[in-house]
Amino acid sequence: MTSRIRLAHGGGGRETSEIIENIIKPRFKLKKIFDGIGLEELDDGASIPITEKLHGRHLVVTSDSYTVYPIFFPGGDIGKLAACGSINDLAVMGARPVAMLDTIVVEEGFPLEDFTRILDSFKRVLEEENVALLGGDFKVMPSGKLDRIVISTTGIGIAEKVITDIGLKAGDKILINGGIGEHGAAIMAAQAGLDVESSSLSSDVQPLTRIMQAAIKNGEVHAAKDLTRGGLASALNEFAIKNRVSIYVYEDKIPVKEEVLAYSEMLGVDPLVLACEGRVIVVAPPEDAERIVKIWKGMGFKQAEIIGEVTLERPGYVLLETLAGGIRIIEKPTGEIVPRIC
Amino acid sequence: MSLKNLFLRDKRVALEIASDIKKIAEKIGGEIKIMHVCGTHEHTVTYYGLRSLLPENVKVIAGPGCPVCVVPAKEIDEAIKLAMEGIKVYTYGDMYRVPGSRKSLADAKAEGGEVQVVYSVGDAVKLAKSEKREAVFFSVGFETTAPIPAAYICSRNIPENMTFLVSHRLTVPALKYVLDDPEIPLNGVIAPGHVSAIMGASSWSFVAEEYGIPVVVAGFEPIDFLMAVDIILRQIYRGEAKIINEYTRVVKWEGNLNAKKLMYKAFKAVDGEWRGIGVLPRSVFTLTRDYKIYDARERYDIRVDEVVDFPPPCRCADVILGKAVPTDCPMFLKACTLSRPYGPCMVSSEGTCSIWAKYGGYSVVKRSNG
């Protein structure tokens, strides 16, 4: 086999089989759900048997595509991101992720070594999370027609009870599991050509299943949302607008690593709008909130914190009590803050 | 207070100063108008919600503090004309999207014009040297940004194919203009820290001496700004008008003598147009005779069509002068937004409209606990 991916590898013939049989398939241990059809069979589709076990539960489905630049960044790569992104969308819906499908499109000439490195990080997350890869697609585009690699993943999860973005009540607390803006700052710095390798700045990309399951088990979760593009500012605004409530947050309670602050001040970006890939905000009644944060801290999320509360002061708005004690509105971010962040 | 407190943005310290401000403002009574003349100060005020900490009778107004907002449409049109004629125009990112009469440099680029965003004049010189093609650096900014191009010009470290479209403007004459306008009665001035680092705190003493208005040179941390307001109010209460330098960690009384020397060697101040405001005496830099060979206007015949500074009803000019706030403009956050800006004040990161739109400055939320 050559060291680079050629157009023929995406042609659907012998070369495609080589990639799938020799490179993709052997990497994944879990390839089906129950006794359904999965990756092993390489059929036209996969199947999930509807058993007693699923009765009364929800099958949660999500899909996302990943175009991050650079594809290898401090703290992760496009493979890890593609696995975590869809797992997290399931996790914040209250689901346990069980299966995934992936579509990978690469540019002709893409180094095979990079391809396997990306697949390995993808696989590692699926293995740790006990998620089966049921199937997928692999294509190659001519050189210059695509910027190296694009991955799309579809995640499938099972939830006892679905958690939505609606359900905020006045008096509820807003909690977060860690520092904001780490993914955004790491990508932004890498794109700007700053030496991020030597700093401690790295993406927070990670699966949120454990964090979410711990919250659900130990409290009444009224709503949850993972922070992605647009960061905390975007997520809080969505909550406030959808629920017609006001959210009041304290800047001095919002966890943010010093290096993230330094980079965002240097590059003139508000950390509140910087993307995260391993952070969630959970809304819960006060007592439950305290308990959940304590448990999260015990799980190693030392920066977990209650950052604010739901009020009825100004429905549709997010208010921030700043580090200087002043109050301002947190706007929904507009425009492209950092391009190709995920 | 230690520097550590300042950088920690200590809420307790800030609230303590705010409560002092409240006490003095109450004793003074009546409306107290304080103007700052720096986009970065407006950023500090809005980003940290400082207006919410001030009593009703203390108004902080943004004055002419956005250098790209005051570059006349004509000069942007000139840059666009050059770019469309195939001359490479290097510009700062902040200027890139500011509309001229009909379009911006960004629009010009989309239409095939030769425009490139650079971080500094040094990058422009480097690129011009390697690309070896006709190139122009659009040199804009207040006194803060003028010394670096001046240093390049004075050292003559500029390739033959490169000239400057000089569009620098000076803040001192702008503030004089505002102080002379009876429509803008002021009780205090917060002088810009960055400009003062170059020009020196002394360049603002005329505010106190000639106009009898307290003036404070301030830094850009929220506590710097609150301190400046407090110092001004204390002066008003005592019936004094002095110049005080709160930003001593950066600003010297005489400023940066080297930078000033280079600046006045390369440039001289002449009467010049400010966007939507008119001609202000000795307020615009032009290259001195020794360096005229670097003047794009000398090398190229740049004639532009009829110029429109602000298509009505844009109130950018009034916002720049502190005669209006963004919410007074009928277009603010309606026909003029961050994603579709109409006037320069919504484009530049130092424009008041853009800062208010980004950080919710259009609505002041008072602390409920007083």
XYZ file of C-alpha atoms in Angstrom:
712
model
C 0.000 0.000 0.000
C 1.230 3.512 -0.810
C 1.932 6.129 1.813
C -0.646 8.537 0.414
C -4.323 8.244 -0.300
C -5.040 8.216 -4.018
C -8.240 8.955 -5.922
C -8.653 5.224 -6.586
C -9.001 4.625 -2.830
C -12.355 6.329 -3.030
C -13.443 4.638 -6.236
C -15.496 1.913 -4.597
C -13.380 -0.895 -5.989
C -10.490 -2.976 -4.771
C -8.558 -0.007 -3.363
C -11.544 1.158 -1.329
C -11.920 -2.318 0.119
C -8.265 -2.188 1.086
C -8.817 0.955 3.125
C -11.960 -0.366 4.763
C -10.798 -3.941 5.372
C -7.196 -3.242 6.322
C -7.317 0.145 7.947
C -10.774 0.998 9.210
C -12.429 -2.282 10.219
C -9.663 -3.818 12.336
C -9.467 -0.695 14.471
C -12.946 -1.010 15.898
C -13.900 -3.694 18.390
C -17.552 -2.835 18.829
C -19.203 -3.045 15.422
C -22.902 -3.712 16.099
C -25.733 -3.251 18.577
C -27.248 -6.405 20.074
C -27.396 -8.876 17.189
C -28.060 -6.313 14.484
C -26.232 -5.640 11.228
C -23.106 -3.523 11.635
C -19.666 -2.653 10.297
C -18.585 -6.306 10.102
C -21.187 -7.134 7.462
C -20.466 -4.082 5.268
C -24.058 -4.186 4.084
C -25.945 -1.246 2.576
C -27.085 -0.148 5.999
C -26.885 -1.060 9.659
C -29.733 -2.274 11.845
C -30.584 -1.911 15.502
C -33.042 -4.554 16.793
C -35.887 -3.002 18.781
C -35.810 -5.171 21.877
C -37.636 -5.132 25.185
C -34.654 -3.265 26.547
C -35.508 -0.226 24.460
C -39.151 -0.207 25.424
C -40.300 3.133 26.827
C -36.982 4.774 26.106
C -35.899 7.268 23.512
C -33.554 6.639 20.648
C -31.674 9.946 20.320
C -30.003 10.734 17.000
C -27.628 13.550 16.035
C -25.385 14.425 13.112
C -22.501 16.855 12.660
C -19.580 17.539 10.341
C -16.020 18.551 11.215
C -13.732 20.808 9.192
C -11.377 22.050 11.912
C -8.139 23.779 10.899
C -5.434 22.813 11.758
C -6.459 19.137 11.766
C -3.951 18.352 14.520
C -4.140 20.877 17.344
C -2.943 21.009 20.956
C -5.183 18.677 22.931
C -6.628 16.715 20.028
C -7.260 16.305 16.341
C -10.170 16.132 13.914
C -10.741 12.437 14.768
C -11.143 13.004 18.483
C -13.290 16.056 17.770
C -15.573 14.136 15.400
C -16.141 11.400 17.982
C -16.629 13.739 20.966
C -18.801 16.240 19.105
C -21.581 13.788 18.358
C -21.220 11.958 21.678
C -21.663 15.272 23.487
C -24.772 16.205 21.555
C -26.262 12.896 22.699
C -24.997 13.226 26.267
C -26.605 16.634 26.829
C -29.910 15.237 25.583
C -29.675 12.867 28.537
C -28.700 9.896 26.376
C -26.004 7.268 26.718
C -24.264 7.103 23.344
C -24.313 3.561 21.938
C -23.477 3.743 18.268
C -21.991 5.904 15.572
C -21.700 6.144 11.791
C -18.959 8.140 10.139
C -18.391 9.630 6.729
C -14.828 10.555 5.884
C -13.890 12.548 2.797
C -10.184 13.106 2.176
C -8.189 14.984 -0.399
C -6.150 13.020 -2.902
C -2.571 12.768 -1.682
C -3.485 12.864 2.022
C -0.752 11.037 3.970
C -1.865 7.619 5.108
C 0.063 8.103 8.322
C -2.052 11.143 9.232
C -5.185 9.259 8.242
C -4.425 6.369 10.596
C -3.431 8.775 13.361
C -6.829 10.469 13.049
C -8.650 7.118 12.935
C -6.794 6.006 16.053
C -7.916 9.000 18.068
C -11.450 8.506 16.777
C -11.332 4.854 17.774
C -9.881 5.592 21.195
C -12.866 7.750 22.130
C -15.388 5.193 20.842
C -13.660 2.406 22.750
C -13.523 4.351 26.000
C -17.153 5.294 25.629
C -18.246 1.806 24.628
C -19.750 3.115 21.417
C -20.095 0.795 18.402
C -19.161 1.912 14.915
C -22.008 0.567 12.800
C -20.837 1.711 9.417
C -19.974 4.713 7.334
C -18.636 6.002 4.074
C -15.226 6.827 2.662
C -14.545 9.051 -0.344
C -11.601 10.806 -1.955
C -11.727 14.146 -3.770
C -9.191 15.385 -6.321
C -6.261 17.369 -4.992
C -7.129 21.035 -4.502
C -10.881 20.419 -4.376
C -10.967 19.821 -0.636
C -8.770 21.026 2.190
C -7.308 17.706 3.366
C -10.074 16.007 5.334
C -13.688 16.415 6.364
C -15.431 14.025 8.742
C -19.118 13.724 9.422
C -20.488 11.611 12.256
C -23.961 10.462 13.195
C -24.436 9.456 16.789
C -27.123 7.233 18.267
C -27.926 7.136 21.951
C -30.527 5.819 24.348
C -32.190 8.022 26.964
C -34.501 7.108 29.822
C -35.709 10.674 29.805
C -34.830 13.288 27.227
C -33.332 16.540 28.484
C -34.069 19.541 26.296
C -33.137 23.225 26.224
C -36.543 24.108 27.645
C -37.354 23.760 31.316
C -35.570 26.651 33.030
C -37.356 27.961 36.117
C -36.766 31.171 38.064
C -34.398 30.403 40.925
C -32.613 27.585 39.085
C -28.812 27.648 39.136
C -26.525 27.495 36.109
C -23.528 25.191 36.446
C -20.526 24.567 34.289
C -18.048 21.670 34.452
C -14.850 23.635 33.746
C -13.001 26.560 32.216
C -14.389 28.247 29.133
C -12.825 28.970 25.748
C -9.995 26.425 25.820
C -10.773 24.868 22.440
C -11.353 28.247 20.794
C -8.194 29.775 22.227
C -6.041 26.780 21.252
C -7.343 26.794 17.665
C -7.153 30.566 17.390
C -3.577 30.636 18.629
C -2.601 27.772 16.320
C -4.181 29.567 13.352
C -2.419 32.811 14.234
C 0.868 30.919 14.181
C 1.541 31.459 17.872
C 3.670 28.912 19.604
C 0.982 26.953 21.392
C 2.957 23.736 21.623
C 5.215 25.190 24.260
C 2.405 26.712 26.303
C -0.073 24.885 28.466
C -2.928 26.009 26.249
C -4.807 23.038 24.858
C -8.271 22.149 23.642
C -10.778 20.838 26.185
C -12.188 18.338 23.666
C -13.544 15.336 25.591
C -16.703 13.243 25.933
C -19.327 14.577 28.345
C -21.201 11.336 28.984
C -19.838 10.756 32.500
C -20.409 14.361 33.508
C -23.983 14.342 32.235
C -24.866 10.946 33.684
C -23.511 12.047 37.062
C -25.692 15.151 36.952
C -28.812 13.199 35.977
C -28.247 10.590 38.712
C -27.647 13.135 41.435
C -30.141 15.850 40.758
C -33.071 17.162 38.833
C -31.618 18.470 35.573
C -33.993 21.013 34.042
C -31.905 21.652 30.936
C -28.425 21.077 29.549
C -26.401 22.323 26.643
C -22.858 21.694 25.486
C -20.854 24.803 24.660
C -19.623 24.784 21.095
C -19.382 27.606 18.558
C -20.242 30.971 20.119
C -19.196 29.623 23.524
C -20.914 30.452 26.795
C -22.415 33.683 25.392
C -24.258 31.837 22.660
C -25.516 28.984 24.857
C -26.822 31.263 27.632
C -28.583 33.497 25.120
C -30.257 30.501 23.538
C -31.530 29.424 26.954
C -32.772 32.922 27.803
C -34.554 33.423 24.480
C -36.090 29.927 24.181
C -37.331 29.940 27.781
C -38.302 33.630 27.968
C -36.308 34.050 31.151
C -33.360 36.141 32.206
C -30.020 34.647 33.135
C -27.768 36.448 35.589
C -24.143 35.309 35.686
C -21.127 36.434 37.701
C -17.900 36.992 35.787
C -15.788 36.161 38.836
C -17.507 32.756 39.079
C -16.990 31.818 35.429
C -13.959 29.530 35.344
C -11.339 30.478 32.784
C -7.709 29.440 32.649
C -5.159 32.214 32.869
C -3.579 31.294 29.533
C -6.982 31.463 27.806
C -7.477 34.943 29.269
C -4.021 36.015 28.168
C -4.474 34.766 24.600
C -7.920 36.258 24.196
C -6.807 39.645 25.515
C -3.822 39.545 23.203
C -5.945 38.686 20.174
C -8.849 40.934 21.150
C -11.512 38.259 21.546
C -13.988 37.935 24.396
C -13.477 34.537 26.111
C -17.249 34.380 26.605
C -17.693 33.761 22.875
C -14.813 31.321 22.460
C -15.714 27.747 21.592
C -15.496 24.787 23.975
C -15.626 21.089 23.069
C -15.794 19.534 26.513
C -17.940 21.892 28.554
C -21.589 21.747 29.430
C -23.970 24.057 31.230
C -26.571 22.323 33.320
C -29.595 24.028 34.853
C -30.822 22.635 38.165
C -32.610 23.732 41.365
C -30.228 25.261 43.981
C -29.760 22.226 46.248
C -29.296 19.823 43.361
C -26.850 22.267 41.783
C -24.641 22.301 44.878
C -24.647 18.508 44.975
C -23.850 18.109 41.288
C -20.931 20.560 41.406
C -19.499 18.724 44.410
C -19.718 15.415 42.568
C -18.177 16.900 39.434
C -15.275 18.255 41.444
C -14.817 14.773 42.928
C -14.646 13.389 39.392
C -11.636 15.593 38.694
C -13.413 18.628 37.240
C -11.821 20.933 39.791
C -13.027 24.112 38.066
C -16.708 23.083 38.095
C -18.760 25.980 39.405
C -22.198 27.502 39.851
C -21.929 30.567 37.652
C -25.311 32.191 37.965
C -29.057 31.839 38.183
C -32.307 32.074 36.286
C -34.400 35.171 37.041
C -37.410 36.889 35.522
C -35.823 40.356 35.618
C -35.403 40.838 31.849
C -36.801 37.944 29.841
C -34.712 37.061 26.818
C -31.536 38.677 28.144
C -28.346 37.414 29.722
C -26.877 39.779 32.305
C -23.300 39.686 33.482
C -22.045 41.104 36.738
C -18.517 41.992 35.604
C -15.224 41.655 37.459
C -15.524 45.349 38.256
C -18.974 44.875 39.768
C -20.768 46.589 36.882
C -23.590 44.935 34.998
C -23.883 44.506 31.277
C -25.829 42.499 28.761
C -24.061 39.539 27.165
C -24.953 39.736 23.496
C -25.500 36.760 21.244
C -22.277 36.633 19.233
C -22.477 37.652 15.573
C -20.248 36.980 12.620
C -17.452 34.480 12.364
C -15.438 34.661 15.571
C -12.827 32.072 14.711
C -13.124 30.312 11.346
C -13.063 26.492 11.079
C -13.176 25.922 14.800
C -14.816 22.479 14.621
C -3.797 50.026 46.010
C -1.273 47.668 44.515
C -0.824 46.927 40.840
C -1.932 43.405 41.632
C -5.341 44.658 42.746
C -5.661 46.640 39.596
C -4.962 43.701 37.319
C -7.069 41.356 39.358
C -9.975 43.650 38.552
C -10.976 43.422 42.155
C -14.719 43.877 42.519
C -14.432 45.102 46.111
C -12.004 47.849 45.177
C -14.161 48.854 42.215
C -17.300 49.001 44.341
C -15.490 51.015 46.993
C -14.469 53.618 44.409
C -17.993 53.559 42.963
C -19.480 54.297 46.372
C -17.062 57.202 46.832
C -18.090 58.511 43.393
C -21.720 58.297 44.426
C -21.132 60.234 47.647
C -19.251 63.072 45.958
C -21.657 63.238 42.997
C -24.524 63.643 45.441
C -22.739 66.531 47.161
C -22.032 68.214 43.818
C -25.581 67.733 42.496
C -26.810 68.468 38.986
C -25.670 66.746 35.833
C -21.925 66.081 35.512
C -20.659 65.256 32.030
C -17.296 63.577 31.645
C -15.863 62.837 28.215
C -13.198 60.330 27.286
C -11.576 60.462 23.861
C -10.457 56.896 23.294
C -12.170 53.841 21.802
C -10.328 51.600 24.250
C -11.753 53.594 27.166
C -15.240 53.098 25.743
C -14.437 49.401 25.544
C -13.431 49.359 29.227
C -16.545 51.291 30.253
C -18.974 49.113 28.293
C -17.224 45.748 28.684
C -17.093 46.077 32.462
C -20.537 47.665 32.701
C -19.060 50.691 34.486
C -21.984 52.986 33.616
C -24.166 50.767 35.784
C -21.958 51.676 38.749
C -22.248 55.440 38.254
C -24.959 57.573 39.841
C -27.725 59.004 37.640
C -26.189 62.482 37.521
C -22.762 61.349 36.299
C -22.685 60.840 32.533
C -19.665 59.345 30.795
C -19.649 60.275 27.096
C -17.448 58.911 24.330
C -15.730 61.633 22.311
C -13.520 61.446 19.221
C -11.591 58.287 20.055
C -11.876 56.118 16.983
C -9.105 56.900 14.489
C -10.527 54.995 11.524
C -13.991 56.520 12.082
C -12.669 60.039 11.435
C -10.749 59.308 8.234
C -12.785 61.157 5.578
C -14.536 59.043 2.970
C -12.404 60.824 0.369
C -9.201 59.253 1.695
C -10.743 55.774 1.731
C -11.956 56.421 -1.832
C -8.368 57.320 -2.737
C -7.063 54.037 -1.339
C -9.794 52.155 -3.201
C -8.944 53.952 -6.444
C -5.292 52.928 -6.118
C -6.268 49.336 -5.351
C -8.587 49.171 -8.346
C -5.807 50.506 -10.580
C -3.636 47.544 -9.612
C -1.488 49.191 -6.960
C -1.190 46.986 -3.896
C -2.760 48.679 -0.883
C -1.664 47.494 2.558
C -4.092 48.388 5.324
C -4.755 47.645 8.988
C -7.603 45.220 9.584
C -9.583 47.898 11.387
C -9.719 50.060 8.233
C -10.467 47.186 5.877
C -14.241 47.156 6.236
C -14.829 50.880 6.837
C -16.992 52.228 4.024
C -15.808 55.171 1.931
C -18.352 57.047 -0.194
C -19.710 53.953 -1.847
C -17.663 50.984 -0.763
C -14.918 49.725 1.539
C -11.477 48.311 0.799
C -12.987 44.885 1.505
C -15.593 45.489 -1.221
C -12.829 46.689 -3.531
C -10.914 43.479 -2.920
C -13.995 41.397 -3.708
C -14.245 43.311 -6.990
C -10.686 42.449 -7.904
C -8.840 45.331 -6.209
C -5.369 44.758 -4.774
C -5.799 44.972 -1.000
C -3.970 43.156 1.773
C -4.460 43.402 5.513
C -1.232 43.752 7.525
C -0.546 43.962 11.239
C 2.088 46.654 10.998
C 3.964 48.957 8.686
C 6.923 46.610 9.125
C 4.957 43.793 7.482
C 4.022 46.141 4.637
C 7.667 47.110 4.065
C 8.710 43.462 4.083
C 5.996 42.487 1.606
C 6.693 45.449 -0.664
C 10.381 44.511 -0.714
C 9.704 40.903 -1.666
C 6.813 41.503 -4.066
C 8.676 44.352 -5.822
C 5.460 45.842 -7.196
C 3.876 49.280 -6.833
C 2.559 49.388 -3.285
C 0.968 51.878 -0.904
C 0.669 51.697 2.870
C -2.547 53.282 4.131
C -1.089 54.935 7.220
C -3.914 55.753 9.634
C -4.272 56.222 13.373
C -3.823 58.774 16.115
C -0.527 59.816 17.689
C -0.228 56.272 19.069
C 0.347 54.634 15.691
C 2.174 57.445 13.869
C 5.684 56.923 15.375
C 6.299 53.504 13.797
C 5.754 54.556 10.162
C 7.690 57.713 11.067
C 10.645 55.585 12.169
C 10.627 53.671 8.869
C 10.322 56.891 6.885
C 13.122 58.664 8.765
C 15.432 55.680 8.357
C 14.521 55.616 4.642
C 14.252 51.860 5.021
C 11.554 51.773 2.364
C 11.764 50.148 -1.063
C 11.419 52.404 -4.110
C 8.156 50.757 -5.131
C 6.425 51.734 -1.881
C 4.743 54.983 -0.819
C 2.445 56.098 2.021
C -1.122 57.311 1.877
C -0.833 59.322 5.087
C -4.087 59.723 6.955
C -3.043 60.242 10.568
C -5.100 62.514 12.772
C -4.303 64.204 16.061
C -6.443 64.015 19.160
C -5.438 67.268 20.860
C -6.990 69.544 18.160
C -10.078 67.315 18.123
C -10.587 67.742 21.837
C -10.103 71.513 21.473
C -12.841 71.523 18.859
C -15.184 69.682 21.219
C -14.367 71.992 24.134
C -15.103 75.043 21.959
C -18.510 73.701 20.959
C -21.202 75.160 23.265
C -23.460 72.245 22.340
C -21.187 69.870 24.256
C -20.825 71.284 27.779
C -18.292 69.222 29.711
C -17.318 69.087 33.382
C -14.391 66.742 33.045
C -12.125 65.037 30.545
C -10.474 61.628 30.707
C -7.418 61.771 28.483
C -6.361 58.744 26.427
C -3.634 56.633 28.017
C -2.139 55.261 24.802
C -1.890 58.644 23.064
C -0.445 60.128 26.249
C 2.261 57.466 26.376
C 3.635 59.097 23.212
C 2.565 62.727 23.635
C 2.952 62.988 27.405
C 0.437 63.977 30.067
C 1.551 67.578 29.539
C -0.226 67.718 26.168
C -3.564 67.819 28.017
C -2.750 70.548 30.526
C -4.519 73.091 28.274
C -7.833 71.493 29.264
C -7.332 72.552 32.860
C -5.421 75.769 32.202
C -7.337 77.224 29.249
C -10.795 75.744 29.797
C -10.829 75.345 33.569
C -11.928 71.715 33.292
C -10.414 68.897 35.385
C -8.536 66.369 33.248
C -7.139 62.950 34.174
C -4.864 60.751 32.053
C -6.181 57.229 32.646
C -5.226 53.633 31.943
C -7.513 50.942 30.607
C -8.331 48.675 33.518
C -11.807 49.236 34.975
C -10.246 50.447 38.217
C -8.117 52.980 36.285
C -11.241 54.415 34.766
C -13.259 54.546 37.972
C -10.313 56.223 39.708
C -10.205 58.836 36.946
C -13.912 59.596 37.388
C -13.410 59.818 41.147
C -10.441 62.191 40.795
C -12.428 64.439 38.441
C -15.419 64.558 40.803
C -13.175 65.409 43.765
C -11.720 68.300 41.758
C -15.159 69.553 40.768
C -16.291 69.369 44.387
C -13.299 71.397 45.521
C -13.704 73.845 42.637
C -10.338 72.896 41.154
C -9.218 72.198 37.599
C -5.935 70.315 37.372
C -4.249 67.808 35.169
C -3.655 64.538 37.006
C -1.823 61.534 35.628
C -3.460 58.369 36.957
C -1.593 56.183 34.442
C 1.903 56.826 35.817
C 2.917 53.205 35.247
C 3.008 53.976 31.521
C 2.641 57.704 30.894
C 5.359 60.254 31.574
C 4.772 63.978 31.843
C 6.794 64.680 28.712
C 5.839 61.473 26.873
C 8.146 59.474 24.653
C 10.648 62.052 23.419
C 12.241 59.753 20.836
C 8.918 58.849 19.290
C 7.847 62.487 19.203
C 11.110 63.522 17.588
C 10.783 60.954 14.794
C 7.118 61.748 14.307
C 7.732 65.460 13.831
C 10.698 64.778 11.576
C 8.610 62.666 9.201
C 5.313 64.504 9.520
C 3.977 67.974 10.069
C 0.523 68.914 11.287
C -1.649 70.804 8.798
C -5.303 71.851 8.718
C -7.382 68.925 7.633
C -10.767 67.341 7.242
C -12.337 65.009 9.824
C -15.093 62.767 8.630
C -18.453 64.449 9.044
C -16.941 67.109 11.298
C -15.150 69.521 8.974
C -11.710 71.087 8.878
C -9.835 71.197 12.182
C -6.745 73.420 12.436
C -3.378 71.636 12.512
C -4.996 68.273 13.086
C -3.791 66.085 10.204
C -0.326 64.782 9.451
C 1.324 65.184 6.082
C 4.868 64.152 5.107
C 7.521 66.829 5.561
C 9.413 68.171 2.544
C 12.399 65.847 3.120
C 10.217 62.783 2.772
C 7.802 63.834 0.039
C 9.191 61.052 -2.159
C 7.253 58.631 0.030
C 3.949 60.431 -0.506
C 1.482 58.393 -2.567
C -0.398 61.573 -3.425
C 2.768 62.971 -5.022
C 3.564 59.826 -6.961
C 0.075 59.086 -8.248
C -2.624 61.325 -9.596
C -5.424 60.226 -7.276
C -8.615 62.000 -8.209
C -11.837 60.621 -6.804
C -15.474 61.180 -7.677
C -17.955 63.079 -5.569
C -17.531 62.209 -1.937
C -20.254 61.274 0.567
C -19.043 61.188 4.168
C -22.175 59.941 5.877
C -25.190 58.903 3.903
C -28.121 60.089 6.039
C -29.578 59.215 8.457
C -26.284 57.839 9.839
C -25.337 59.861 12.935
C -21.772 58.687 13.201
C -20.410 62.263 13.163
C -22.566 63.236 16.167
C -21.592 60.029 17.964
C -17.898 60.795 17.373
C -18.319 64.292 18.818
C -20.291 63.067 21.818
C -23.389 64.992 20.690
C -25.351 61.774 20.341
C -25.160 58.235 21.635
C -25.658 55.256 19.316
C -29.241 54.726 20.513
C -30.102 58.239 19.246
C -29.484 57.022 15.700
C -32.559 55.593 13.953
C -30.399 52.985 12.240
C -28.597 51.584 15.300
C -29.176 47.815 15.569
C -31.891 48.102 12.928
C -30.509 48.899 9.476
C -26.973 49.115 10.914
C -25.664 46.016 12.687
C -22.332 44.335 13.328
C -22.872 41.948 10.443
C -24.194 44.677 8.113
C -22.604 47.936 9.278
C -23.682 51.191 7.632
C -21.387 53.789 9.208
C -17.741 53.569 10.349
C -18.690 53.720 14.054
C -20.266 50.276 13.655
C -17.271 48.868 11.776
C -14.221 49.718 13.814
C -13.555 47.881 17.064
C -12.963 51.349 18.535
C -16.256 52.763 17.238
C -18.821 53.450 19.963
C -21.666 51.856 17.969
C -19.707 48.650 17.481
C -18.723 48.470 21.170
C -22.307 49.055 22.293
C -23.613 46.443 19.873
C -21.034 43.855 20.934
C -21.276 44.294 24.679
C -24.852 45.438 25.231
C -23.915 49.066 25.932
C -27.295 50.266 24.675
C -28.931 49.445 27.961
C -27.578 50.308 31.387
C -28.646 47.834 34.039
C -28.323 49.256 37.535
C -27.315 47.004 40.406
C -30.460 46.061 42.264
C -28.664 46.098 45.618
C -27.797 49.747 45.099
